[in-house]
Amino acid sequence: MALHSILKMGEPGLLARAEPVTAFNTPELELLVADLWETMHSRSGAGLAAPQIGVPLQVVVFGTGMLNPRYPEAEIVPPTVLINPTVTPMGATMEDGWEGCLSVPGLRGLVPRYAQVRYQGFDQHGDSIARTVDGFHARLVQHECDHLWGFLYPMRMKDMAQFGFVDTLFPQIADAETDID
Ligand code: NI
């Protein structure tokens, strides 16, 4: 396993559509998943997408644990490996929420996301995953899967007046607390 550096906004790879995984249960895929988990945990993220470490494949990992100090209020999202995903809105309701991104360091923005989504895909063994989720879980999966389609959260914002530096917007909290990945 290895820690990877995280690409920052401006890298063309963050704006590209990632390719589907075509072979499951391979040592290469296991290594990629392990590296994503290790890198995510090292940055106290709630998720990470393969393009953020320079790998143009449709692989994301996400999840929050009870002990994550950055999300004391957030619901628990089970640790999930999601490959070749589809994300389908369940209804038209959208909710605004503050997001940060390790690829957009130091900034936060208010981002509208679908309140409820159904996501489908596969884990690294090729077993299918299908869940209907809402709340932070829904926001997290939309943020992560957007990395696979070449979208960063500022591209989803509707009001650029609600975009700024975290230490200015939220001087009372630590820098990392509202990063998603
Ligand atoms: Ni992100």
CSV table of N, CA and C and ligand atoms in Angstrom, one decimal:
chain,number,residue,atom,x,y,z
A,1,MET,N,0.8,-1.2,0.0
A,1,MET,CA,0.0,0.0,0.0
A,1,MET,C,0.9,1.2,0.0
A,2,ALA,N,0.3,2.3,-0.4
A,2,ALA,CA,1.1,3.6,-0.5
A,2,ALA,C,0.1,4.7,-0.3
A,3,LEU,N,0.7,5.7,0.4
A,3,LEU,CA,0.0,7.0,0.4
A,3,LEU,C,0.2,7.8,-0.9
A,4,HIS,N,-0.8,8.4,-1.4
A,4,HIS,CA,-0.7,9.2,-2.6
A,4,HIS,C,-0.9,10.6,-2.3
A,5,SER,N,-0.3,11.5,-3.1
A,5,SER,CA,-0.7,12.9,-3.1
A,5,SER,C,-2.0,13.0,-3.8
A,6,ILE,N,-2.7,14.1,-3.5
A,6,ILE,CA,-4.1,14.3,-4.1
A,6,ILE,C,-4.0,15.5,-5.1
A,7,LEU,N,-4.5,15.2,-6.3
A,7,LEU,CA,-4.5,16.2,-7.3
A,7,LEU,C,-5.4,17.4,-6.9
A,8,LYS,N,-5.0,18.6,-7.3
A,8,LYS,CA,-5.7,19.8,-7.0
A,8,LYS,C,-6.3,20.4,-8.2
A,9,MET,N,-7.4,21.1,-8.0
A,9,MET,CA,-8.1,21.8,-9.1
A,9,MET,C,-7.2,22.5,-10.0
A,10,GLY,N,-7.3,22.3,-11.3
A,10,GLY,CA,-6.4,22.8,-12.3
A,10,GLY,C,-5.7,21.7,-13.0
A,11,GLU,N,-5.7,20.5,-12.4
A,11,GLU,CA,-5.1,19.3,-13.0
A,11,GLU,C,-6.2,18.8,-14.0
A,12,PRO,N,-5.8,18.7,-15.3
A,12,PRO,CA,-6.8,18.2,-16.3
A,12,PRO,C,-7.5,16.9,-15.9
A,13,GLY,N,-6.8,16.0,-15.2
A,13,GLY,CA,-7.3,14.7,-14.9
A,13,GLY,C,-8.6,14.8,-14.0
A,14,LEU,N,-8.7,15.9,-13.3
A,14,LEU,CA,-9.9,16.1,-12.4
A,14,LEU,C,-11.1,16.5,-13.2
A,15,LEU,N,-10.9,16.8,-14.5
A,15,LEU,CA,-12.0,17.3,-15.3
A,15,LEU,C,-12.4,16.3,-16.4
A,16,ALA,N,-11.8,15.1,-16.3
A,16,ALA,CA,-12.0,14.1,-17.3
A,16,ALA,C,-13.0,13.0,-16.8
A,17,ARG,N,-13.6,12.3,-17.7
A,17,ARG,CA,-14.5,11.2,-17.4
A,17,ARG,C,-13.6,10.0,-17.2
A,18,ALA,N,-13.8,9.3,-16.0
A,18,ALA,CA,-13.0,8.1,-15.7
A,18,ALA,C,-13.5,6.9,-16.5
A,19,GLU,N,-12.7,6.0,-16.7
A,19,GLU,CA,-13.0,4.8,-17.5
A,19,GLU,C,-13.6,3.7,-16.6
A,20,PRO,N,-14.5,2.9,-17.0
A,20,PRO,CA,-15.1,1.8,-16.2
A,20,PRO,C,-14.0,0.8,-16.0
A,21,VAL,N,-14.1,0.1,-14.8
A,21,VAL,CA,-13.2,-1.0,-14.5
A,21,VAL,C,-13.8,-2.2,-15.3
A,22,THR,N,-12.9,-3.0,-15.9
A,22,THR,CA,-13.3,-4.1,-16.7
A,22,THR,C,-12.9,-5.5,-16.1
A,23,ALA,N,-12.1,-5.5,-15.1
A,23,ALA,CA,-11.7,-6.8,-14.5
A,23,ALA,C,-11.7,-6.6,-13.0
A,24,PHE,N,-12.5,-7.5,-12.3
A,24,PHE,CA,-12.6,-7.5,-10.9
A,24,PHE,C,-11.7,-8.6,-10.3
A,25,ASN,N,-11.6,-8.5,-8.9
A,25,ASN,CA,-10.8,-9.5,-8.2
A,25,ASN,C,-9.4,-9.6,-8.7
A,26,THR,N,-8.8,-8.5,-9.1
A,26,THR,CA,-7.4,-8.5,-9.5
A,26,THR,C,-6.5,-7.9,-8.5
A,27,PRO,N,-5.2,-8.3,-8.5
A,27,PRO,CA,-4.3,-7.6,-7.5
A,27,PRO,C,-4.2,-6.1,-7.7
A,28,GLU,N,-4.3,-5.7,-9.0
A,28,GLU,CA,-4.2,-4.3,-9.3
A,28,GLU,C,-5.4,-3.5,-8.7
A,29,LEU,N,-6.5,-4.1,-8.8
A,29,LEU,CA,-7.7,-3.4,-8.2
A,29,LEU,C,-7.7,-3.4,-6.7
A,30,GLU,N,-7.3,-4.5,-6.1
A,30,GLU,CA,-7.1,-4.6,-4.7
A,30,GLU,C,-6.2,-3.5,-4.2
A,31,LEU,N,-5.1,-3.4,-4.9
A,31,LEU,CA,-4.0,-2.4,-4.5
A,31,LEU,C,-4.6,-1.0,-4.6
A,32,LEU,N,-5.3,-0.7,-5.7
A,32,LEU,CA,-5.9,0.6,-5.8
A,32,LEU,C,-6.9,0.9,-4.7
A,33,VAL,N,-7.7,0.0,-4.3
A,33,VAL,CA,-8.7,0.2,-3.3
A,33,VAL,C,-8.0,0.4,-1.9
A,34,ALA,N,-7.0,-0.4,-1.7
A,34,ALA,CA,-6.2,-0.3,-0.4
A,34,ALA,C,-5.5,1.1,-0.4
A,35,ASP,N,-5.0,1.5,-1.5
A,35,ASP,CA,-4.3,2.9,-1.5
A,35,ASP,C,-5.3,4.0,-1.3
A,36,LEU,N,-6.5,3.8,-1.9
A,36,LEU,CA,-7.6,4.8,-1.7
A,36,LEU,C,-8.0,4.9,-0.2
A,37,TRP,N,-8.2,3.8,0.4
A,37,TRP,CA,-8.5,3.8,1.9
A,37,TRP,C,-7.4,4.4,2.7
A,38,GLU,N,-6.2,4.0,2.4
A,38,GLU,CA,-5.1,4.5,3.2
A,38,GLU,C,-4.9,6.0,3.1
A,39,THR,N,-5.0,6.5,1.8
A,39,THR,CA,-4.9,7.9,1.6
A,39,THR,C,-6.0,8.7,2.2
A,40,MET,N,-7.3,8.2,2.0
A,40,MET,CA,-8.4,8.8,2.6
A,40,MET,C,-8.3,8.9,4.1
A,41,HIS,N,-7.9,7.8,4.8
A,41,HIS,CA,-7.8,7.9,6.2
A,41,HIS,C,-6.7,8.8,6.7
A,42,SER,N,-5.6,8.9,5.9
A,42,SER,CA,-4.5,9.8,6.3
A,42,SER,C,-4.9,11.2,6.3
A,43,ARG,N,-5.9,11.6,5.5
A,43,ARG,CA,-6.4,12.9,5.4
A,43,ARG,C,-7.7,13.1,6.1
A,44,SER,N,-8.1,12.1,6.9
A,44,SER,CA,-9.4,12.2,7.6
A,44,SER,C,-10.6,12.5,6.7
A,45,GLY,N,-10.5,12.0,5.5
A,45,GLY,CA,-11.6,12.2,4.6
A,45,GLY,C,-12.8,11.3,4.9
A,46,ALA,N,-13.9,11.6,4.3
A,46,ALA,CA,-15.1,10.7,4.4
A,46,ALA,C,-15.2,9.9,3.1
A,47,GLY,N,-14.4,10.3,2.1
A,47,GLY,CA,-14.4,9.5,0.8
A,47,GLY,C,-13.2,9.9,0.0
A,48,LEU,N,-13.0,9.2,-1.1
A,48,LEU,CA,-11.9,9.5,-2.0
A,48,LEU,C,-12.2,8.8,-3.3
A,49,ALA,N,-11.9,9.5,-4.4
A,49,ALA,CA,-12.2,9.0,-5.8
A,49,ALA,C,-10.8,8.7,-6.5
A,50,ALA,N,-10.8,7.7,-7.3
A,50,ALA,CA,-9.5,7.3,-7.9
A,50,ALA,C,-8.9,8.5,-8.7
A,51,PRO,N,-9.7,9.2,-9.5
A,51,PRO,CA,-9.1,10.3,-10.2
A,51,PRO,C,-8.4,11.3,-9.3
A,52,GLN,N,-8.7,11.4,-8.1
A,52,GLN,CA,-8.0,12.4,-7.2
A,52,GLN,C,-6.6,11.9,-6.9
A,53,ILE,N,-6.3,10.7,-7.1
A,53,ILE,CA,-4.9,10.2,-6.9
A,53,ILE,C,-4.3,9.9,-8.3
A,54,GLY,N,-4.9,10.4,-9.3
A,54,GLY,CA,-4.4,10.3,-10.7
A,54,GLY,C,-4.7,9.0,-11.4
A,55,VAL,N,-5.6,8.3,-10.9
A,55,VAL,CA,-6.0,7.0,-11.6
A,55,VAL,C,-7.4,7.2,-12.2
A,56,PRO,N,-7.4,7.1,-13.6
A,56,PRO,CA,-8.6,7.5,-14.3
A,56,PRO,C,-9.6,6.3,-14.4
A,57,LEU,N,-10.0,5.8,-13.3
A,57,LEU,CA,-10.9,4.6,-13.3
A,57,LEU,C,-12.1,5.0,-12.4
A,58,GLN,N,-13.2,4.3,-12.7
A,58,GLN,CA,-14.5,4.6,-11.9
A,58,GLN,C,-14.5,3.8,-10.6
A,59,VAL,N,-13.7,4.3,-9.7
A,59,VAL,CA,-13.6,3.6,-8.4
A,59,VAL,C,-13.6,4.7,-7.3
A,60,VAL,N,-14.6,4.6,-6.4
A,60,VAL,CA,-14.6,5.5,-5.2
A,60,VAL,C,-14.7,4.7,-3.9
A,61,VAL,N,-14.2,5.2,-2.8
A,61,VAL,CA,-14.4,4.6,-1.5
A,61,VAL,C,-15.0,5.7,-0.7
A,62,PHE,N,-15.8,5.3,0.3
A,62,PHE,CA,-16.4,6.3,1.2
A,62,PHE,C,-16.9,5.6,2.4
A,63,GLY,N,-17.1,6.4,3.5
A,63,GLY,CA,-17.7,5.9,4.7
A,63,GLY,C,-17.2,6.7,5.9
A,64,THR,N,-18.0,6.7,6.9
A,64,THR,CA,-17.7,7.4,8.1
A,64,THR,C,-17.8,6.5,9.2
A,65,GLY,N,-17.0,6.6,10.2
A,65,GLY,CA,-17.0,5.8,11.4
A,65,GLY,C,-17.4,6.6,12.6
A,66,MET,N,-17.8,5.9,13.7
A,66,MET,CA,-18.3,6.6,14.9
A,66,MET,C,-17.1,7.5,15.5
A,67,LEU,N,-15.9,7.1,15.2
A,67,LEU,CA,-14.8,7.7,15.8
A,67,LEU,C,-14.2,8.9,14.9
A,68,ASN,N,-14.8,9.1,13.8
A,68,ASN,CA,-14.2,10.2,13.0
A,68,ASN,C,-14.5,11.6,13.6
A,69,PRO,N,-13.4,12.2,14.1
A,69,PRO,CA,-13.7,13.5,14.8
A,69,PRO,C,-14.2,14.6,14.0
A,70,ARG,N,-14.1,14.4,12.7
A,70,ARG,CA,-14.5,15.5,11.8
A,70,ARG,C,-16.0,15.4,11.5
A,71,TYR,N,-16.7,14.3,11.9
A,71,TYR,CA,-18.1,14.2,11.6
A,71,TYR,C,-18.8,13.7,12.8
A,72,PRO,N,-18.7,14.4,14.0
A,72,PRO,CA,-19.3,14.0,15.2
A,72,PRO,C,-20.9,14.0,15.1
A,73,GLU,N,-21.4,14.9,14.2
A,73,GLU,CA,-22.8,15.0,14.0
A,73,GLU,C,-23.4,14.2,12.9
A,74,ALA,N,-22.5,13.7,12.0
A,74,ALA,CA,-23.0,13.1,10.8
A,74,ALA,C,-23.4,11.7,11.1
A,75,GLU,N,-24.4,11.2,10.3
A,75,GLU,CA,-24.8,9.9,10.4
A,75,GLU,C,-23.7,8.9,10.0
A,76,ILE,N,-23.7,7.7,10.4
A,76,ILE,CA,-22.7,6.7,10.0
A,76,ILE,C,-23.0,6.2,8.6
A,77,VAL,N,-22.0,6.3,7.8
A,77,VAL,CA,-22.1,5.7,6.4
A,77,VAL,C,-21.2,4.5,6.4
A,78,PRO,N,-21.7,3.4,6.0
A,78,PRO,CA,-20.9,2.2,6.1
A,78,PRO,C,-19.7,2.3,5.1
A,79,PRO,N,-18.5,1.7,5.5
A,79,PRO,CA,-17.4,1.8,4.5
A,79,PRO,C,-17.8,1.0,3.3
A,80,THR,N,-17.6,1.7,2.2
A,80,THR,CA,-18.1,1.2,0.9
A,80,THR,C,-17.1,1.4,-0.2
A,81,VAL,N,-16.9,0.4,-1.0
A,81,VAL,CA,-16.1,0.5,-2.2
A,81,VAL,C,-17.1,0.4,-3.4
A,82,LEU,N,-17.1,1.4,-4.2
A,82,LEU,CA,-18.2,1.5,-5.3
A,82,LEU,C,-17.5,1.7,-6.6
A,83,ILE,N,-17.7,0.8,-7.5
A,83,ILE,CA,-17.0,0.8,-8.8
A,83,ILE,C,-18.1,0.8,-9.9
A,84,ASN,N,-17.8,1.5,-11.0
A,84,ASN,CA,-18.7,1.7,-12.1
A,84,ASN,C,-20.1,2.1,-11.7
A,85,PRO,N,-20.2,3.1,-10.9
A,85,PRO,CA,-21.5,3.4,-10.3
A,85,PRO,C,-22.5,4.1,-11.3
A,86,THR,N,-23.7,4.0,-11.0
A,86,THR,CA,-24.8,4.9,-11.5
A,86,THR,C,-25.4,5.5,-10.3
A,87,VAL,N,-25.8,6.8,-10.4
A,87,VAL,CA,-26.5,7.5,-9.3
A,87,VAL,C,-27.7,8.1,-9.9
A,88,THR,N,-28.9,7.7,-9.3
A,88,THR,CA,-30.2,8.1,-9.9
A,88,THR,C,-30.9,8.9,-8.8
A,89,PRO,N,-31.3,10.2,-9.1
A,89,PRO,CA,-32.1,10.9,-8.2
A,89,PRO,C,-33.4,10.3,-7.9
A,90,MET,N,-33.9,10.3,-6.7
A,90,MET,CA,-35.2,9.8,-6.3
A,90,MET,C,-36.0,11.0,-6.0
A,91,GLY,N,-36.7,11.6,-7.0
A,91,GLY,CA,-37.4,12.8,-6.9
A,91,GLY,C,-36.6,14.0,-7.2
A,92,ALA,N,-37.2,15.2,-7.2
A,92,ALA,CA,-36.5,16.4,-7.6
A,92,ALA,C,-36.1,17.2,-6.5
A,93,THR,N,-36.3,16.8,-5.2
A,93,THR,CA,-36.0,17.6,-4.1
A,93,THR,C,-34.5,17.8,-3.9
A,94,MET,N,-34.0,19.0,-3.7
A,94,MET,CA,-32.6,19.2,-3.5
A,94,MET,C,-32.4,19.9,-2.2
A,95,GLU,N,-31.2,19.7,-1.6
A,95,GLU,CA,-30.9,20.3,-0.3
A,95,GLU,C,-29.6,21.0,-0.5
A,96,ASP,N,-29.4,22.2,0.2
A,96,ASP,CA,-28.1,22.8,0.2
A,96,ASP,C,-27.3,22.4,1.4
A,97,GLY,N,-26.0,22.2,1.1
A,97,GLY,CA,-25.1,21.8,2.2
A,97,GLY,C,-23.7,22.3,1.9
A,98,TRP,N,-23.0,22.6,3.0
A,98,TRP,CA,-21.6,23.0,2.8
A,98,TRP,C,-20.7,21.8,2.5
A,99,GLU,N,-19.8,22.0,1.5
A,99,GLU,CA,-18.9,21.0,1.1
A,99,GLU,C,-17.5,21.5,1.0
A,100,GLY,N,-16.6,20.7,1.3
A,100,GLY,CA,-15.2,21.0,1.0
A,100,GLY,C,-14.6,19.8,0.2
A,101,CYS,N,-13.4,19.9,-0.3
A,101,CYS,CA,-12.8,18.9,-1.2
A,101,CYS,C,-11.3,18.9,-1.0
A,102,LEU,N,-10.7,17.8,-0.8
A,102,LEU,CA,-9.2,17.8,-0.7
A,102,LEU,C,-8.6,18.3,-2.0
A,103,SER,N,-9.3,18.2,-3.1
A,103,SER,CA,-8.8,18.7,-4.4
A,103,SER,C,-9.0,20.2,-4.6
A,104,VAL,N,-9.7,20.8,-3.6
A,104,VAL,CA,-10.0,22.3,-3.6
A,104,VAL,C,-9.7,22.8,-2.2
A,105,PRO,N,-8.4,22.7,-1.8
A,105,PRO,CA,-8.1,22.9,-0.4
A,105,PRO,C,-8.3,24.3,0.1
A,106,GLY,N,-8.8,24.4,1.3
A,106,GLY,CA,-9.0,25.6,2.0
A,106,GLY,C,-10.3,26.4,1.7
A,107,LEU,N,-11.1,25.8,0.8
A,107,LEU,CA,-12.3,26.5,0.4
A,107,LEU,C,-13.5,25.7,0.8
A,108,ARG,N,-14.7,26.4,0.9
A,108,ARG,CA,-15.9,25.7,1.1
A,108,ARG,C,-17.0,26.4,0.3
A,109,GLY,N,-18.0,25.6,-0.1
A,109,GLY,CA,-19.1,26.2,-0.9
A,109,GLY,C,-20.4,25.5,-0.5
A,110,LEU,N,-21.5,26.2,-0.7
A,110,LEU,CA,-22.8,25.7,-0.4
A,110,LEU,C,-23.3,25.1,-1.7
A,111,VAL,N,-23.6,23.8,-1.7
A,111,VAL,CA,-23.8,23.0,-2.9
A,111,VAL,C,-25.2,22.3,-2.8
A,112,PRO,N,-26.0,22.6,-3.8
A,112,PRO,CA,-27.3,21.8,-3.8
A,112,PRO,C,-27.1,20.4,-4.3
A,113,ARG,N,-27.6,19.4,-3.6
A,113,ARG,CA,-27.6,18.0,-4.0
A,113,ARG,C,-29.0,17.4,-3.9
A,114,TYR,N,-29.2,16.4,-4.7
A,114,TYR,CA,-30.5,15.6,-4.5
A,114,TYR,C,-30.6,15.1,-3.1
A,115,ALA,N,-31.8,15.3,-2.5
A,115,ALA,CA,-31.9,14.8,-1.2
A,115,ALA,C,-31.9,13.3,-1.0
A,116,GLN,N,-32.4,12.6,-2.0
A,116,GLN,CA,-32.4,11.2,-2.0
A,116,GLN,C,-32.0,10.6,-3.3
A,117,VAL,N,-31.1,9.7,-3.3
A,117,VAL,CA,-30.6,9.0,-4.5
A,117,VAL,C,-30.6,7.5,-4.3
A,118,ARG,N,-30.6,6.8,-5.5
A,118,ARG,CA,-30.3,5.4,-5.5
A,118,ARG,C,-29.0,5.2,-6.2
A,119,TYR,N,-28.1,4.5,-5.6
A,119,TYR,CA,-26.9,4.2,-6.3
A,119,TYR,C,-26.7,2.7,-6.5
A,120,GLN,N,-26.1,2.4,-7.6
A,120,GLN,CA,-25.8,1.0,-8.0
A,120,GLN,C,-24.4,0.9,-8.5
A,121,GLY,N,-23.8,-0.3,-8.3
A,121,GLY,CA,-22.4,-0.5,-8.8
A,121,GLY,C,-21.9,-1.8,-8.3
A,122,PHE,N,-20.6,-1.9,-8.2
A,122,PHE,CA,-20.0,-3.2,-7.8
A,122,PHE,C,-18.9,-2.9,-6.8
A,123,ASP,N,-18.6,-3.9,-6.0
A,123,ASP,CA,-17.4,-3.8,-5.1
A,123,ASP,C,-16.2,-4.4,-5.9
A,124,GLN,N,-15.1,-4.4,-5.2
A,124,GLN,CA,-13.9,-4.8,-5.9
A,124,GLN,C,-13.9,-6.3,-6.3
A,125,HIS,N,-14.8,-7.1,-5.7
A,125,HIS,CA,-14.9,-8.5,-6.1
A,125,HIS,C,-16.0,-8.7,-7.2
A,126,GLY,N,-16.6,-7.6,-7.6
A,126,GLY,CA,-17.6,-7.8,-8.6
A,126,GLY,C,-19.0,-8.0,-8.1
A,127,ASP,N,-19.2,-8.0,-6.8
A,127,ASP,CA,-20.5,-8.2,-6.2
A,127,ASP,C,-21.3,-6.9,-6.3
A,128,SER,N,-22.6,-7.0,-6.6
A,128,SER,CA,-23.3,-5.8,-6.9
A,128,SER,C,-23.8,-5.1,-5.6
A,129,ILE,N,-23.9,-3.8,-5.7
A,129,ILE,CA,-24.3,-2.9,-4.6
A,129,ILE,C,-25.5,-2.1,-5.1
A,130,ALA,N,-26.5,-2.0,-4.3
A,130,ALA,CA,-27.7,-1.1,-4.7
A,130,ALA,C,-28.3,-0.6,-3.4
A,131,ARG,N,-28.3,0.7,-3.3
A,131,ARG,CA,-28.8,1.3,-2.0
A,131,ARG,C,-29.6,2.6,-2.4
A,132,THR,N,-30.6,2.8,-1.6
A,132,THR,CA,-31.3,4.1,-1.7
A,132,THR,C,-31.0,4.9,-0.4
A,133,VAL,N,-30.5,6.1,-0.5
A,133,VAL,CA,-30.0,6.8,0.7
A,133,VAL,C,-30.4,8.2,0.6
A,134,ASP,N,-30.3,8.9,1.8
A,134,ASP,CA,-30.6,10.3,1.9
A,134,ASP,C,-29.6,10.9,2.8
A,135,GLY,N,-29.8,12.2,3.1
A,135,GLY,CA,-29.0,12.9,4.1
A,135,GLY,C,-27.5,13.0,3.6
A,136,PHE,N,-26.6,12.9,4.6
A,136,PHE,CA,-25.2,13.0,4.3
A,136,PHE,C,-24.7,11.9,3.4
A,137,HIS,N,-25.2,10.7,3.6
A,137,HIS,CA,-24.9,9.6,2.7
A,137,HIS,C,-25.1,9.9,1.3
A,138,ALA,N,-26.3,10.5,1.0
A,138,ALA,CA,-26.6,10.9,-0.4
A,138,ALA,C,-25.7,12.0,-0.9
A,139,ARG,N,-25.4,13.0,-0.1
A,139,ARG,CA,-24.5,14.1,-0.5
A,139,ARG,C,-23.1,13.5,-0.7
A,140,LEU,N,-22.6,12.6,0.1
A,140,LEU,CA,-21.3,12.0,0.0
A,140,LEU,C,-21.1,11.3,-1.3
A,141,VAL,N,-22.1,10.4,-1.6
A,141,VAL,CA,-22.0,9.6,-2.8
A,141,VAL,C,-22.1,10.5,-4.1
A,142,GLN,N,-22.9,11.6,-4.0
A,142,GLN,CA,-23.0,12.5,-5.2
A,142,GLN,C,-21.6,13.2,-5.4
A,143,HIS,N,-21.0,13.6,-4.3
A,143,HIS,CA,-19.7,14.3,-4.4
A,143,HIS,C,-18.7,13.4,-5.0
A,144,GLU,N,-18.6,12.2,-4.4
A,144,GLU,CA,-17.6,11.2,-4.9
A,144,GLU,C,-17.8,10.8,-6.3
A,145,CYS,N,-19.0,10.5,-6.7
A,145,CYS,CA,-19.2,10.0,-8.0
A,145,CYS,C,-19.0,11.1,-9.0
A,146,ASP,N,-19.3,12.4,-8.6
A,146,ASP,CA,-19.0,13.5,-9.5
A,146,ASP,C,-17.5,13.5,-9.9
A,147,HIS,N,-16.6,13.1,-9.0
A,147,HIS,CA,-15.2,13.1,-9.4
A,147,HIS,C,-15.0,12.1,-10.6
A,148,LEU,N,-15.9,11.2,-10.8
A,148,LEU,CA,-15.7,10.2,-11.9
A,148,LEU,C,-16.2,10.8,-13.2
A,149,TRP,N,-17.0,11.8,-13.1
A,149,TRP,CA,-17.5,12.4,-14.3
A,149,TRP,C,-16.8,13.7,-14.7
A,150,GLY,N,-15.8,14.0,-13.8
A,150,GLY,CA,-15.1,15.3,-14.1
A,150,GLY,C,-15.7,16.5,-13.5
A,151,PHE,N,-16.5,16.4,-12.5
A,151,PHE,CA,-17.1,17.5,-11.9
A,151,PHE,C,-16.5,17.7,-10.5
A,152,LEU,N,-16.1,19.0,-10.2
A,152,LEU,CA,-15.8,19.4,-8.8
A,152,LEU,C,-16.9,20.2,-8.3
A,153,TYR,N,-17.0,20.2,-6.9
A,153,TYR,CA,-18.3,20.8,-6.3
A,153,TYR,C,-18.5,22.2,-6.7
A,154,PRO,N,-17.5,23.1,-7.0
A,154,PRO,CA,-17.8,24.4,-7.4
A,154,PRO,C,-18.6,24.5,-8.7
A,155,MET,N,-18.5,23.4,-9.5
A,155,MET,CA,-19.2,23.4,-10.8
A,155,MET,C,-20.7,23.1,-10.6
A,156,ARG,N,-21.0,22.6,-9.4
A,156,ARG,CA,-22.4,22.3,-9.0
A,156,ARG,C,-23.1,23.5,-8.3
A,157,MET,N,-22.3,24.5,-7.9
A,157,MET,CA,-22.9,25.5,-7.1
A,157,MET,C,-23.8,26.4,-7.9
A,158,LYS,N,-24.8,27.0,-7.2
A,158,LYS,CA,-25.8,27.9,-7.9
A,158,LYS,C,-25.5,29.4,-7.5
A,159,ASP,N,-24.9,29.6,-6.3
A,159,ASP,CA,-24.7,30.9,-5.8
A,159,ASP,C,-23.2,31.1,-5.4
A,160,MET,N,-22.5,31.7,-6.3
A,160,MET,CA,-21.0,31.8,-6.0
A,160,MET,C,-20.7,32.8,-4.8
A,161,ALA,N,-21.8,33.5,-4.4
A,161,ALA,CA,-21.6,34.3,-3.2
A,161,ALA,C,-21.4,33.4,-1.9
A,162,GLN,N,-21.8,32.1,-2.1
A,162,GLN,CA,-21.7,31.2,-1.0
A,162,GLN,C,-20.5,30.3,-1.2
A,163,PHE,N,-19.4,30.9,-1.5
A,163,PHE,CA,-18.1,30.2,-1.8
A,163,PHE,C,-17.0,31.0,-1.2
A,164,GLY,N,-16.1,30.4,-0.4
A,164,GLY,CA,-15.1,31.2,0.2
A,164,GLY,C,-14.1,30.3,1.0
A,165,PHE,N,-13.2,31.0,1.7
A,165,PHE,CA,-12.1,30.3,2.4
A,165,PHE,C,-12.7,29.9,3.8
A,166,VAL,N,-12.4,28.7,4.2
A,166,VAL,CA,-13.0,28.1,5.4
A,166,VAL,C,-12.7,28.9,6.6
A,167,ASP,N,-11.4,29.5,6.7
A,167,ASP,CA,-11.1,30.2,7.9
A,167,ASP,C,-11.8,31.5,8.0
A,168,THR,N,-12.3,32.0,6.9
A,168,THR,CA,-13.1,33.2,6.9
A,168,THR,C,-14.6,32.9,7.1
A,169,LEU,N,-15.1,31.9,6.4
A,169,LEU,CA,-16.5,31.5,6.5
A,169,LEU,C,-16.8,30.9,7.9
A,170,PHE,N,-15.9,30.1,8.4
A,170,PHE,CA,-16.2,29.3,9.6
A,170,PHE,C,-15.0,29.5,10.6
A,171,PRO,N,-14.7,30.6,11.1
A,171,PRO,CA,-13.5,30.8,11.9
A,171,PRO,C,-13.5,30.0,13.2
A,172,GLN,N,-14.7,29.5,13.6
A,172,GLN,CA,-14.8,28.8,14.8
A,172,GLN,C,-14.4,27.3,14.7
A,173,ILE,N,-14.2,26.8,13.5
A,173,ILE,CA,-13.9,25.4,13.4
A,173,ILE,C,-12.6,25.2,12.7
A,174,ALA,N,-12.1,24.0,13.0
A,174,ALA,CA,-10.8,23.6,12.4
A,174,ALA,C,-10.9,23.5,10.9
A,175,ASP,N,-9.8,23.7,10.2
A,175,ASP,CA,-9.8,23.7,8.7
A,175,ASP,C,-10.4,22.5,8.1
A,176,ALA,N,-10.1,21.3,8.7
A,176,ALA,CA,-10.5,20.1,8.0
A,176,ALA,C,-11.9,19.7,8.2
A,177,GLU,N,-12.6,20.3,9.1
A,177,GLU,CA,-13.8,19.7,9.6
A,177,GLU,C,-14.9,19.5,8.6
A,178,THR,N,-15.0,20.3,7.6
A,178,THR,CA,-16.1,20.2,6.7
A,178,THR,C,-15.6,19.7,5.3
A,179,ASP,N,-14.4,19.2,5.2
A,179,ASP,CA,-14.0,18.6,3.9
A,179,ASP,C,-14.8,17.3,3.8
A,180,ILE,N,-15.2,17.0,2.6
A,180,ILE,CA,-15.8,15.7,2.3
A,180,ILE,C,-14.7,14.7,1.9
A,181,ASP,N,-13.8,15.1,1.0
A,181,ASP,CA,-12.7,14.2,0.6
A,181,ASP,C,-11.5,15.1,0.2
B,1,NI,NI,-13.9,16.0,-3.6
